[in-house]
Short mmCIF file of C-alpha atoms in Angstrom, two decimals:
data_model
loop_
_atom_site.label_atom_id
_atom_site.label_comp_id
_atom_site.label_asym_id
_atom_site.label_seq_id
_atom_site.Cartn_x
_atom_site.Cartn_y
_atom_site.Cartn_z
CA MET A 1 -14.81 -121.05 -141.68
CA ALA A 2 -16.26 -117.73 -141.20
CA ALA A 3 -18.45 -116.04 -143.89
CA SER A 4 -19.15 -111.93 -143.78
CA LEU A 5 -21.07 -109.54 -145.63
CA GLY A 6 -19.57 -106.30 -144.92
CA GLY A 7 -19.73 -103.20 -146.43
CA LEU A 8 -23.25 -102.67 -145.30
CA GLY A 9 -23.33 -99.20 -144.72
CA LEU A 10 -25.81 -99.14 -142.34
CA LEU A 11 -24.03 -96.08 -140.42
CA GLN A 12 -23.55 -93.01 -143.10
CA GLY A 13 -21.16 -90.11 -142.65
CA ARG A 14 -18.33 -90.69 -140.27
CA VAL A 15 -18.63 -94.36 -139.28
CA ARG A 16 -17.11 -97.24 -140.93
CA LEU A 17 -19.55 -100.57 -141.00
CA ALA A 18 -18.48 -103.71 -141.34
CA ALA A 19 -20.51 -107.27 -141.03
CA ALA A 20 -19.92 -110.31 -141.36
CA ALA A 21 -21.18 -114.56 -140.82
CA ALA A 22 -19.94 -118.09 -140.09
CA ALA A 23 -20.19 -121.24 -141.52
CA SER A 24 -23.63 -121.93 -142.59
CA SER A 25 -24.14 -118.28 -143.91
CA PRO A 26 -26.11 -119.21 -147.06
CA LEU A 27 -22.98 -117.09 -149.11
CA SER A 28 -20.83 -120.42 -147.21
CA ARG A 29 -20.26 -124.07 -147.50
CA PRO A 30 -18.46 -126.36 -145.29
CA GLY A 31 -14.93 -126.72 -146.10
CA ALA A 32 -14.17 -123.49 -147.77
CA ARG A 33 -12.19 -120.88 -147.23
CA GLY A 34 -13.88 -118.34 -144.86
CA LEU A 35 -14.56 -114.43 -146.29
CA VAL A 36 -14.37 -111.10 -145.49
CA ARG A 37 -15.59 -108.08 -146.83
CA GLY A 38 -14.86 -105.48 -144.23
CA GLY A 39 -16.68 -107.80 -141.67
CA ALA A 40 -16.93 -109.52 -138.94
CA ALA A 41 -17.45 -113.59 -138.20
CA CYS A 42 -18.81 -114.95 -135.07
CA SER A 43 -16.24 -116.58 -132.26
CA PRO A 44 -16.06 -116.52 -128.23
CA THR A 45 -16.26 -113.03 -126.67
CA GLY A 46 -12.60 -112.05 -126.91
CA ARG A 47 -10.61 -109.96 -124.69
CA GLY A 48 -10.50 -106.45 -125.15
CA TYR A 49 -13.59 -104.82 -124.09
CA SER A 50 -14.88 -102.16 -122.00
CA SER A 51 -18.26 -103.30 -121.58
CA GLU A 52 -19.95 -106.54 -122.12
CA ALA A 53 -23.96 -107.66 -122.56
CA LYS A 54 -25.42 -110.26 -120.16
CA GLY A 55 -27.81 -113.07 -120.50
CA GLU A 56 -29.61 -113.68 -124.36
CA GLU A 57 -29.91 -110.57 -125.49
CA GLU A 58 -30.81 -110.10 -129.43
CA LEU A 59 -27.79 -108.03 -129.89
CA ARG A 60 -24.89 -107.29 -127.98
CA VAL A 61 -23.03 -103.93 -127.99
CA ARG A 62 -19.93 -103.59 -126.72
CA TYR A 63 -17.08 -101.04 -126.82
CA LEU A 64 -13.61 -102.08 -127.61
CA ASP A 65 -11.18 -100.49 -125.47
CA GLU A 66 -7.16 -100.27 -125.73
CA GLU A 67 -5.79 -99.84 -129.08
CA ASN A 68 -9.07 -100.59 -130.34
CA GLN A 69 -11.12 -97.42 -128.66
CA GLY A 70 -13.14 -96.23 -131.56
CA ILE A 71 -14.72 -99.71 -132.29
CA VAL A 72 -18.07 -100.64 -131.68
CA VAL A 73 -19.14 -104.01 -131.66
CA LEU A 74 -22.72 -105.12 -132.95
CA GLY A 75 -22.94 -108.80 -132.14
CA LEU A 76 -26.68 -110.53 -133.31
CA ASN A 77 -27.73 -113.45 -130.79
CA ARG A 78 -30.70 -114.93 -131.98
CA SER A 79 -29.76 -118.42 -131.52
CA ARG A 80 -32.65 -120.62 -131.67
CA ALA A 81 -33.31 -118.76 -135.03
CA LYS A 82 -30.26 -118.17 -136.71
CA ASN A 83 -30.07 -114.95 -135.96
CA ALA A 84 -33.02 -114.77 -138.26
CA LEU A 85 -34.63 -110.88 -137.88
CA ASN A 86 -37.63 -110.06 -136.33
CA LYS A 87 -39.23 -106.90 -135.49
CA ASN A 88 -37.86 -107.07 -131.66
CA LEU A 89 -34.06 -107.52 -133.33
CA ILE A 90 -34.80 -104.56 -135.92
CA LYS A 91 -35.87 -102.14 -133.46
CA MET A 92 -32.93 -102.85 -130.89
CA MET A 93 -30.57 -102.81 -133.77
CA SER A 94 -32.57 -98.95 -134.75
CA LYS A 95 -31.51 -98.45 -131.23
CA ALA A 96 -28.12 -98.86 -131.45
CA VAL A 97 -27.69 -97.19 -134.45
CA ASP A 98 -29.24 -94.13 -133.72
CA ALA A 99 -27.15 -94.14 -130.31
CA LEU A 100 -24.11 -94.37 -132.38
CA LYS A 101 -25.00 -91.98 -135.25
CA SER A 102 -24.54 -88.96 -132.18
CA ASP A 103 -21.27 -90.22 -130.73
CA LYS A 104 -18.11 -88.96 -131.69
CA LYS A 105 -16.11 -91.18 -130.13
CA VAL A 106 -17.14 -94.09 -132.39
CA ARG A 107 -15.00 -94.34 -135.48
CA THR A 108 -15.93 -98.07 -137.23
CA VAL A 109 -18.61 -100.61 -136.36
CA ILE A 110 -18.56 -104.49 -137.03
CA PHE A 111 -21.18 -106.02 -137.28
CA ARG A 112 -20.73 -110.45 -136.02
CA SER A 113 -22.48 -113.00 -135.19
CA GLU A 114 -22.48 -114.58 -131.52
CA VAL A 115 -23.89 -117.62 -132.14
CA PRO A 116 -21.50 -120.22 -133.83
CA GLY A 117 -22.28 -121.77 -137.44
CA ILE A 118 -24.51 -118.58 -138.33
CA PHE A 119 -24.52 -114.97 -139.03
CA CYS A 120 -28.09 -114.26 -140.09
CA ALA A 121 -30.68 -116.21 -141.92
CA GLY A 122 -32.77 -113.31 -143.32
CA ALA A 123 -36.08 -112.12 -142.28
CA ASP A 124 -37.47 -114.50 -139.43
CA LEU A 125 -40.18 -116.06 -141.78
CA GLN A 126 -42.22 -117.67 -138.83
CA GLU A 127 -42.40 -114.01 -137.63
CA ARG A 128 -43.63 -113.07 -141.12
CA ALA A 129 -46.21 -115.41 -141.73
CA LYS A 130 -48.12 -114.50 -138.44
CA MET A 131 -48.24 -110.89 -139.89
CA HIS A 132 -51.07 -108.97 -140.82
CA SER A 133 -50.38 -107.99 -144.93
CA SER A 134 -50.14 -103.83 -143.38
CA GLU A 135 -47.41 -104.66 -141.14
CA VAL A 136 -45.27 -106.32 -143.55
CA SER A 137 -44.42 -103.00 -145.45
CA SER A 138 -43.83 -101.01 -142.08
CA PHE A 139 -41.63 -104.02 -141.16
CA VAL A 140 -39.23 -103.92 -144.45
CA SER A 141 -39.39 -99.81 -144.56
CA LYS A 142 -38.20 -100.03 -140.89
CA ALA A 143 -35.64 -102.88 -141.53
CA ARG A 144 -34.48 -100.65 -144.98
CA ALA A 145 -34.07 -97.35 -142.67
CA THR A 146 -31.98 -99.35 -140.48
CA ILE A 147 -29.61 -101.44 -142.79
CA ASN A 148 -30.10 -99.19 -145.71
CA GLU A 149 -28.54 -102.13 -148.13
CA MET A 150 -31.00 -103.74 -148.10
CA GLY A 151 -33.15 -103.73 -151.81
CA GLY A 152 -31.88 -106.61 -153.58
CA THR A 153 -32.99 -106.07 -156.35
CA GLN A 154 -31.42 -102.55 -157.07
CA ARG A 155 -28.14 -103.26 -154.91
CA LEU A 156 -26.89 -106.83 -155.92
CA PRO A 157 -27.35 -105.57 -159.98
CA ARG A 158 -24.83 -101.97 -158.86
CA THR A 159 -22.46 -104.78 -157.72
CA ILE A 160 -22.53 -107.60 -159.41
CA GLY A 161 -23.67 -106.40 -163.22
CA VAL A 162 -27.54 -107.01 -164.28
CA SER A 163 -27.01 -110.36 -165.97
CA LEU A 164 -25.78 -112.31 -162.91
CA ALA A 165 -28.04 -110.57 -160.29
CA LYS A 166 -30.99 -111.94 -162.79
CA GLU A 167 -29.66 -115.36 -162.35
CA LEU A 168 -28.77 -115.71 -158.79
CA ILE A 169 -32.45 -113.44 -157.81
CA PHE A 170 -34.59 -115.63 -160.10
CA SER A 171 -32.78 -119.20 -159.25
CA ALA A 172 -32.49 -118.31 -155.56
CA ARG A 173 -29.39 -120.31 -155.64
CA ILE A 174 -26.75 -120.37 -152.78
CA VAL A 175 -22.93 -119.33 -153.49
CA ASP A 176 -20.29 -120.21 -151.54
CA GLY A 177 -17.57 -118.22 -150.31
CA GLU A 178 -15.05 -118.75 -153.18
CA GLU A 179 -17.92 -117.78 -156.11
CA ALA A 180 -19.22 -114.57 -153.85
CA LYS A 181 -15.47 -113.76 -154.16
CA SER A 182 -15.23 -114.17 -157.61
CA ILE A 183 -18.01 -112.39 -158.69
CA GLY A 184 -17.12 -109.33 -156.27
CA LEU A 185 -20.12 -109.83 -153.78
CA ILE A 186 -17.23 -109.74 -150.92
CA SER A 187 -13.71 -109.04 -150.71
CA HIS A 188 -11.56 -110.97 -148.61
CA VAL A 189 -11.54 -114.73 -147.70
CA VAL A 190 -9.54 -116.08 -144.94
CA GLU A 191 -8.63 -119.46 -143.61
CA GLN A 192 -10.49 -120.52 -140.40
CA ASN A 193 -8.72 -120.62 -137.25
CA GLU A 194 -9.00 -122.71 -134.59
CA SER A 195 -11.00 -120.37 -132.36
CA GLY A 196 -13.47 -119.88 -135.09
CA ASP A 197 -13.28 -116.27 -135.59
CA ALA A 198 -10.93 -115.48 -138.72
CA ALA A 199 -13.15 -113.58 -140.73
CA TYR A 200 -13.38 -111.29 -136.92
CA ARG A 201 -10.10 -110.89 -136.91
CA ARG A 202 -9.61 -109.88 -140.40
CA ALA A 203 -12.11 -107.21 -140.01
CA LEU A 204 -10.98 -106.46 -136.31
CA ALA A 205 -7.72 -105.84 -138.60
CA LEU A 206 -9.27 -103.64 -141.18
CA ALA A 207 -11.17 -101.30 -138.55
CA GLN A 208 -7.32 -100.96 -137.23
CA GLU A 209 -6.29 -99.49 -140.63
CA PHE A 210 -9.79 -97.12 -140.84
CA LEU A 211 -8.99 -95.86 -137.04
CA PRO A 212 -5.58 -93.26 -137.53
CA GLN A 213 -7.64 -91.83 -140.81
CA GLY A 214 -9.59 -88.54 -140.41
CA PRO A 215 -12.97 -88.76 -139.65
CA LEU A 216 -14.20 -86.26 -140.96
CA ALA A 217 -12.15 -86.95 -144.74
CA ILE A 218 -13.68 -90.38 -144.03
CA ARG A 219 -16.97 -88.92 -144.19
CA VAL A 220 -16.80 -86.95 -147.13
CA ALA A 221 -15.33 -89.72 -149.14
CA LYS A 222 -18.24 -92.40 -148.18
CA LEU A 223 -20.49 -89.53 -148.97
CA ALA A 224 -18.93 -88.62 -152.30
CA ILE A 225 -18.39 -92.90 -153.27
CA ASN A 226 -22.27 -93.46 -152.57
CA GLN A 227 -23.57 -90.74 -153.53
CA GLY A 228 -21.08 -90.81 -157.14
CA MET A 229 -22.50 -94.26 -157.60
CA GLU A 230 -25.46 -93.17 -158.46
CA VAL A 231 -24.68 -90.44 -161.09
CA ASP A 232 -23.12 -90.26 -163.75
CA LEU A 233 -19.16 -89.55 -163.95
CA VAL A 234 -19.34 -85.40 -164.25
CA THR A 235 -22.00 -85.32 -161.96
CA GLY A 236 -19.88 -87.75 -159.66
CA LEU A 237 -16.89 -85.82 -159.62
CA ALA A 238 -18.89 -82.42 -159.23
CA ILE A 239 -19.95 -84.59 -155.86
CA GLU A 240 -16.54 -84.98 -155.10
CA GLU A 241 -15.50 -81.84 -155.36
CA ALA A 242 -18.16 -80.47 -152.98
CA CYS A 243 -17.26 -82.88 -150.29
CA TYR A 244 -13.75 -82.46 -150.48
CA ALA A 245 -14.79 -78.41 -150.01
CA GLN A 246 -16.30 -79.13 -146.70
CA THR A 247 -12.42 -80.33 -146.10
CA ILE A 248 -10.97 -77.44 -146.74
CA PRO A 249 -11.47 -74.90 -143.81
CA THR A 250 -10.92 -78.02 -140.86
CA LYS A 251 -8.57 -78.45 -138.46
CA ASP A 252 -7.72 -81.90 -139.46
CA ARG A 253 -6.56 -80.55 -143.19
CA ILE A 254 -4.35 -78.09 -141.30
CA GLU A 255 -3.23 -80.74 -138.47
CA GLY A 256 -2.75 -83.17 -141.62
CA LEU A 257 -0.46 -80.86 -143.72
CA LEU A 258 1.30 -80.22 -140.67
CA ALA A 259 2.58 -83.72 -139.80
CA PHE A 260 3.59 -84.56 -143.03
CA LYS A 261 5.57 -81.33 -142.64
CA GLU A 262 7.07 -82.74 -139.24
CA LYS A 263 7.01 -86.23 -140.31
CA ARG A 264 4.73 -87.84 -137.50
CA PRO A 265 1.32 -89.25 -137.38
CA PRO A 266 -1.45 -86.65 -137.32
CA ARG A 267 -3.33 -86.30 -134.09
CA TYR A 268 -7.21 -86.05 -135.79
CA LYS A 269 -10.08 -84.70 -134.17
CA GLY A 270 -12.88 -84.72 -135.93
CA GLU A 271 -13.05 -80.76 -135.94
#
C-alpha cells in the first residue's frame, strides 16, 4: 500500500506541489489501499530522470525529462530515522525550495519517500529532546517557513471541520487511508502495484495534467484560492477579480485565445 499527504502548498506561486507516503505512514495501515492527494509514494528509482542523487543524501532532488520535463521530484531519504525531520533535512529542503522558486522551467514538484514503507515520521524527537528550549521555536519557525502547510491546530479544522479536528488532535488517533479519504484529508486512494509506487504513479499522472496549463494562470489561481479561503466570500471574489486582472495583459492569455480559435494546443511561455 502507498499513502500520500499531498497538497502541502510548499512552493507558492506558479509551482504546484505534491507529496506522498508509504505503507507504514501514520495515515495508513497494512492491507489497505494507498492514497494520493496530488502526491507521490516511496518506490525504487524509475526511468525518466535527467539527474540522479548518490549516496545517503537525506534529500534527493531529481529533474525529470522527456515528456515529464518541468516536473521535479524531491525524495526524502533518512531511512534510519524513518524520514523524520531534523535540522539538516529542513535546511536541505529550504535550500531546494529556494532554488526551485527561482527556476522558471519548474512547473510541478512531487514530494516522495525514497524509503520503502514510510513517508515521514514527523519531527525528529531524538534530536528535539537534545535541543535547548530556545532552539525549538526557531526550528519550528524554520520548518513552517519551508513547509507552509504546517500548523495542525489551524489548518486541520479548515480542512475537515472544527469538531472532527478536535477529536483527532485531542485523541492523537491514527487514521487509515480509507478514513482519511472519507473525511477529506486526502484526495485519492489507489491500489498498490507490484513495484510499490502506485501513489507516485498517480501523482505523476496528476503532474502531467498540470504541465500543459498556463503557468501564469496557475499562479494566480493558487493565490486566489489560498487567500480566498482565509476571508469572507465577498472579499474572496474581489481577490479573484484582482488575480484575473493580472492575466489580462499577458502574452499567455492571448496565446490561449488564439490556440482555441485555431483548434490547437496552446504553447504557453509564462509571459
